[in-house]
Short mmCIF file of C-alpha atoms in Angstrom, two decimals:
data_model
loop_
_atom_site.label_atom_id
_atom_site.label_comp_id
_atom_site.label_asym_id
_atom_site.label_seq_id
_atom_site.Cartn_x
_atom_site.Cartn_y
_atom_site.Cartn_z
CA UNK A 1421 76.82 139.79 30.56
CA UNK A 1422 77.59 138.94 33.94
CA UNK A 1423 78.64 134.93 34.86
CA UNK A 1424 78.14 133.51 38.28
CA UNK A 1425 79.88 130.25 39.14
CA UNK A 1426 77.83 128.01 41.34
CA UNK A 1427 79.68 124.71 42.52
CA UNK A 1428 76.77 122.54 43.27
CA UNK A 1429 76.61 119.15 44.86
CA UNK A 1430 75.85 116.54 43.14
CA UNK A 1431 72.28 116.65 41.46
CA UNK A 1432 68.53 117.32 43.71
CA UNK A 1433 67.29 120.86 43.08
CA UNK A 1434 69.57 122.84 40.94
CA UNK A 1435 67.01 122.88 37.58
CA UNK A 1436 65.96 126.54 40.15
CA UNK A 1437 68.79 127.85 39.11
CA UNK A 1438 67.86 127.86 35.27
CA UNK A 1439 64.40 129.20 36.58
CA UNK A 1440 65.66 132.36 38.33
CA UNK A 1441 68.05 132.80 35.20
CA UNK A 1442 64.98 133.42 33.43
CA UNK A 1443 62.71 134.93 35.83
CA UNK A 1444 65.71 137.63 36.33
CA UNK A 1445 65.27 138.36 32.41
CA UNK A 1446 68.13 139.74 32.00
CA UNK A 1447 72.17 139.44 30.93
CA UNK A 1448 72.51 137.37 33.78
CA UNK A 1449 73.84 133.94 33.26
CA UNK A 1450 74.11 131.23 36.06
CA UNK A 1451 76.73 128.83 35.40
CA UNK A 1452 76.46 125.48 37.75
CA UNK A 1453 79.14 123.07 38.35
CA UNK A 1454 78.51 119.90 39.74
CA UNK A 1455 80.93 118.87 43.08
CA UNK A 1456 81.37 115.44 44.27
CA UNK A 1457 78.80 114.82 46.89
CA UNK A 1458 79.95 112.00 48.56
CA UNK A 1459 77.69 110.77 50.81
CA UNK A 1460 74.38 111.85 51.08
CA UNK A 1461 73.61 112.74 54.07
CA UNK A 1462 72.76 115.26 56.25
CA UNK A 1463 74.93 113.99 59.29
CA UNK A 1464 78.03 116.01 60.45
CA UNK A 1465 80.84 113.89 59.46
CA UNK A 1466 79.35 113.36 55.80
CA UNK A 1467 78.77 117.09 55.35
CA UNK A 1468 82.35 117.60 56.49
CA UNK A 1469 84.10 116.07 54.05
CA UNK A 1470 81.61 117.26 51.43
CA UNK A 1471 82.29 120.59 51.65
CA UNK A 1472 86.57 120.02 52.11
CA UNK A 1473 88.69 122.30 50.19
CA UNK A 1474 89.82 119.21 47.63
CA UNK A 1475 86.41 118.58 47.17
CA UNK A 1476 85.78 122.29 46.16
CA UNK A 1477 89.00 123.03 44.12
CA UNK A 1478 88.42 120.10 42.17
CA UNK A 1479 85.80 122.26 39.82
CA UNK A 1480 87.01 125.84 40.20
CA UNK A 1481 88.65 125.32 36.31
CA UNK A 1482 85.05 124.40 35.18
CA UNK A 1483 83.85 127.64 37.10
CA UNK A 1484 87.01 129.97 35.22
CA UNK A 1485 86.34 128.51 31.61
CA UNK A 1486 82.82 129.76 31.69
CA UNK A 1487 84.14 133.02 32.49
CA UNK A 1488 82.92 133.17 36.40
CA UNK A 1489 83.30 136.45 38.57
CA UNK A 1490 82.44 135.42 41.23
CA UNK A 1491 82.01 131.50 42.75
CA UNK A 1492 79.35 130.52 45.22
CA UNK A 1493 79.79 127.25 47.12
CA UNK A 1494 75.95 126.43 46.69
CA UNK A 1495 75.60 124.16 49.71
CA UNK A 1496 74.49 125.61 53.41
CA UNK A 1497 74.60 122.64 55.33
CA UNK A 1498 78.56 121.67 53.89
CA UNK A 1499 79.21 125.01 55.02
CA UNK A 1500 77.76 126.32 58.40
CA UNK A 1501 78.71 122.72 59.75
CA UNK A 1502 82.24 124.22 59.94
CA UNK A 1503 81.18 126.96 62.46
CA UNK A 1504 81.75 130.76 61.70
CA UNK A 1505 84.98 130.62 61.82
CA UNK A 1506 85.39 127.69 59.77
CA UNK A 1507 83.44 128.90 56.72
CA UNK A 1508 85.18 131.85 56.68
CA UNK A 1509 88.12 129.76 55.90
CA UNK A 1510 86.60 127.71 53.61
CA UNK A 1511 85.81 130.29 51.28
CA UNK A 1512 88.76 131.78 52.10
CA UNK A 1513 90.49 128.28 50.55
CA UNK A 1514 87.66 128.43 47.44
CA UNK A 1515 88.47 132.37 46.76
CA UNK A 1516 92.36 131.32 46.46
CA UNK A 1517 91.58 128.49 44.25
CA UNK A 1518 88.90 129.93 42.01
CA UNK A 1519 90.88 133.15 41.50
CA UNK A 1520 87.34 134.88 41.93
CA UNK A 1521 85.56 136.49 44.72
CA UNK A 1522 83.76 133.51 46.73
CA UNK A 1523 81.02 132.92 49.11
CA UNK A 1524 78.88 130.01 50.76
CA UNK A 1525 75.07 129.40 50.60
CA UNK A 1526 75.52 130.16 54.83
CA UNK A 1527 76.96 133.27 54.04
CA UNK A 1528 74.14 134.38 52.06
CA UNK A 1529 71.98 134.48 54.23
CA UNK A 1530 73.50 136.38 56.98
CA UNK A 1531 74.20 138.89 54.20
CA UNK A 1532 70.68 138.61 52.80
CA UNK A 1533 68.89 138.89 56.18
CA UNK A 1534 70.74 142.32 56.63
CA UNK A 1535 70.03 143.54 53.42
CA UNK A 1536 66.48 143.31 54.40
CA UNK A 1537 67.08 145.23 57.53
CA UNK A 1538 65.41 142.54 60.06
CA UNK A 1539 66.95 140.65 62.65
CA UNK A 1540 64.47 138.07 64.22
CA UNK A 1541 64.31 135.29 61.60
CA UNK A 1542 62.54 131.96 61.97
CA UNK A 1543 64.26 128.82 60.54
CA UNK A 1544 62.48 126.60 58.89
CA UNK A 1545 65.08 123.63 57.68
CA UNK A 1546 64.75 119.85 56.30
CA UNK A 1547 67.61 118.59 57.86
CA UNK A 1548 67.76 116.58 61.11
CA UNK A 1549 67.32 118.47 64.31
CA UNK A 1550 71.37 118.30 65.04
CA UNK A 1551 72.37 120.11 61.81
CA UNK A 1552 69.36 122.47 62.27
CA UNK A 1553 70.66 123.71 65.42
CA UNK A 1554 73.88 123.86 64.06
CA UNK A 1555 72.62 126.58 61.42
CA UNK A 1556 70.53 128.31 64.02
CA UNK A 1557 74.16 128.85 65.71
CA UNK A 1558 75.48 130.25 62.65
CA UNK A 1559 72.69 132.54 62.42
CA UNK A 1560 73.35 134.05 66.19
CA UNK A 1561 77.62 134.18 65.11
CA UNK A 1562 76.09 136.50 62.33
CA UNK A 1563 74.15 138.48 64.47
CA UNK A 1564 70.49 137.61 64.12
CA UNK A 1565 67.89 136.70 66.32
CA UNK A 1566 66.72 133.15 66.09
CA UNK A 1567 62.75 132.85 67.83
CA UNK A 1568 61.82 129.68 66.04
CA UNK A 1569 64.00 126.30 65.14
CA UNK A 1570 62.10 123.63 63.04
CA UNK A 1571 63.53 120.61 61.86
CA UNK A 1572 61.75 118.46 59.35
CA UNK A 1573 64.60 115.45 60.24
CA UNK A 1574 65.18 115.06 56.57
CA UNK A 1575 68.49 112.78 56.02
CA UNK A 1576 69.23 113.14 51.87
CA UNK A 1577 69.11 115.63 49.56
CA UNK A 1578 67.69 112.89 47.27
CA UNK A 1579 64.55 113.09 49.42
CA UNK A 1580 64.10 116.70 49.68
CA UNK A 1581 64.77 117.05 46.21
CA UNK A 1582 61.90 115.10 45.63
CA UNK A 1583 59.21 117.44 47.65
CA UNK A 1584 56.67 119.67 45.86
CA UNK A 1585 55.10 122.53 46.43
CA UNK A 1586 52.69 121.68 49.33
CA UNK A 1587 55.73 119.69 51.03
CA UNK A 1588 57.54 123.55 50.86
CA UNK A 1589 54.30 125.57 51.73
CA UNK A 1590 53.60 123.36 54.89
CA UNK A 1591 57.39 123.59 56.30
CA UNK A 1592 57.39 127.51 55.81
CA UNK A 1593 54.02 127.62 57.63
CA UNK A 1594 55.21 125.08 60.50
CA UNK A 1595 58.55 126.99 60.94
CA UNK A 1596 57.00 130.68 60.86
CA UNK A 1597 56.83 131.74 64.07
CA UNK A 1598 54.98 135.82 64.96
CA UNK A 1599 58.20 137.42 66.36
CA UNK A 1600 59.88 136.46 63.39
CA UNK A 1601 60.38 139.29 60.73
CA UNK A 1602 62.00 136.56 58.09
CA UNK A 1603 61.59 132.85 57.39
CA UNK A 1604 64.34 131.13 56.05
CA UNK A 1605 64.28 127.77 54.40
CA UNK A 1606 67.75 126.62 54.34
CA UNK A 1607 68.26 123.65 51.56
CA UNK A 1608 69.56 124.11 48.50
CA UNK A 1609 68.25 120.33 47.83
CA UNK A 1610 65.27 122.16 47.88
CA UNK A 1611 62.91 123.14 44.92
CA UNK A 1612 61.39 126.58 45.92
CA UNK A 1613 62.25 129.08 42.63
CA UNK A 1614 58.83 128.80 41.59
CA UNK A 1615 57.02 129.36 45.24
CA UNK A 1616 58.71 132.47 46.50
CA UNK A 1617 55.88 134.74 45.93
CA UNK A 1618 53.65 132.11 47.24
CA UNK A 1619 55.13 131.34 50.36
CA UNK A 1620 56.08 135.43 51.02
CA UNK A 1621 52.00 136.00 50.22
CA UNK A 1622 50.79 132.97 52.54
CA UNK A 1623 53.06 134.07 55.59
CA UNK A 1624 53.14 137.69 55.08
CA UNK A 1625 56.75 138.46 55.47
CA UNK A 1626 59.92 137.74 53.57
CA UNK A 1627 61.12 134.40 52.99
CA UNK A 1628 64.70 133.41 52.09
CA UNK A 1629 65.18 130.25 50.77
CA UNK A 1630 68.82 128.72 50.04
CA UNK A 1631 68.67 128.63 45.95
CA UNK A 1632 67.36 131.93 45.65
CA UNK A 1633 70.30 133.93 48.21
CA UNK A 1634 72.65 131.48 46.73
CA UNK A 1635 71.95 134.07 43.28
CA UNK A 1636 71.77 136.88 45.25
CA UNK A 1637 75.15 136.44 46.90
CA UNK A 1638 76.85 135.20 43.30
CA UNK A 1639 75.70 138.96 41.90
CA UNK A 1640 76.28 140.97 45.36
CA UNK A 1641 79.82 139.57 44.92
CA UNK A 1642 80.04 140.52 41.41
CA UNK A 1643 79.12 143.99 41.94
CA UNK A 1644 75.89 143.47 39.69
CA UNK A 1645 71.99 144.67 41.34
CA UNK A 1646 69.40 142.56 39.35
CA UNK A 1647 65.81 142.37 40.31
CA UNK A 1648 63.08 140.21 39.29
CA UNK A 1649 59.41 139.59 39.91
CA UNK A 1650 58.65 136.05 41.22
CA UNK A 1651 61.22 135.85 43.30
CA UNK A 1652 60.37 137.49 46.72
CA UNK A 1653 61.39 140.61 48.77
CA UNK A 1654 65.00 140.08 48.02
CA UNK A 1655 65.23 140.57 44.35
CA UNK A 1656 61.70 143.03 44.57
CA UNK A 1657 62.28 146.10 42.24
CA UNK A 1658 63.32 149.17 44.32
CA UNK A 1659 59.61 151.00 43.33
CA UNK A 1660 57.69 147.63 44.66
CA UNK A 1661 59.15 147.67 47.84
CA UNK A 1662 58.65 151.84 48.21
CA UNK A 1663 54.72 151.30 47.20
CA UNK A 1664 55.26 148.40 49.88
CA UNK A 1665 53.68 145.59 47.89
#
């Protein structure tokens, strides 16, 4: 069996996270740990102190009882709002805490958007149109190509936990954009486990959305390749993507 810890803040979207454990079908087992969240809200200071070390280290025993390899801060926005630099130590600070091999949501995607081998990614985000840009910075620090920026201007994760599926299907198709090879969605407040296909089929490309990279990352960092069908290009079994479906 292989055990990825996912500190999570506070409560919105992370019933996904029992969904891809089962659409991965497998000895996979995705063990969430609630952080503090504070404040919600999707403003810089707030997101700041959300994702501080304290914060963090606070639930890393939770994460080691449960027999974690690896730890995933599941959060993008109280991560990238620390800058490239910044996030880098901030796992950094989790890693040394947790004992474990650690990553952020942010860092997920830069990682995920080069294991697909594209570069020009559209974002389509949520949050206000200040901590969207902010991401879109991250993105170029990682080395991608951003050609389209939309902002849904989206203050709590209470809010978008509460959209549904045609809420998600209309902000992939408004932040699409043609030169993009990727769409990414970048929320983890944000309910898409069950729409990947959906949304990959309706804009014909990849989509990376925050819950579903946040897994990715947890198993990349745990040395451990799982696929499973459902849930987009990223986890697509190796003879899929060779027949190019």
């Amino acid at each position: 069996m292989t055990i990825v810890g996912l500190l999570y803040p506070g409560h919105s979207a992370e019933d996904d996270y029992p969904r891809i454990e089962v659409m991965l079908d497998s000895d996979i087992r995705l063990a969430v740990v609630h952080t503090d969240i504070g404040e919600d809200a999707h403003r810089v200071d707030a997101l700041l102190e959300m994702g501080s070390a304290d914060r963090l280290a606070a639930r890393v025993e939770e994460l080691r009882l449960q027999g974690a390899e690896s730890a995933v801060w599941a959060c993008t926005s109280g991560s990238f709002v620390y800058g490239w630099e910044g996030a880098h130590d901030q796992i950094r600070s989790l890693a040394r805490a947790a004992g474990l091999p650690a990553s952020s949501t942010s860092f997920a995607f830069a990682h995920a958007v080069r294991e697909l081998g594209v570069r020009r990614v559209a974002v389509a985000a949520t949050y206000p149109q200040d901590v969207t840009d902010l991401f879109t910075d991250f993105l170029k620090a990682s080395g991608a190509e951003v050609v389209g920026n939309r902002s849904s201007g989206i203050v709590t994760a209470e809010e978008v936990g509460a959209w549904e599926r045609e809420q998600v299907l209309r902000l992939a198709s408004a932040g699409d954009h043609p030169d993009a090879e990727a769409v990414l969605m970048p929320d983890t407040a944000l309910h898409t486990a069950a729409y990947l296909d959906e949304l990959e089929e309706a804009l014909g490309k990849p989509v990376l959305t925050a819950n579903q990279v946040t897994v990715w990352e947890g198993l990349r960092l745990a040395d451990r390749k799982a696929w499973g069908d459902g849930l987009g290009t990223l986890f697509a079994r190796p003879e899929r993507l060779e027949r190019g479906d």
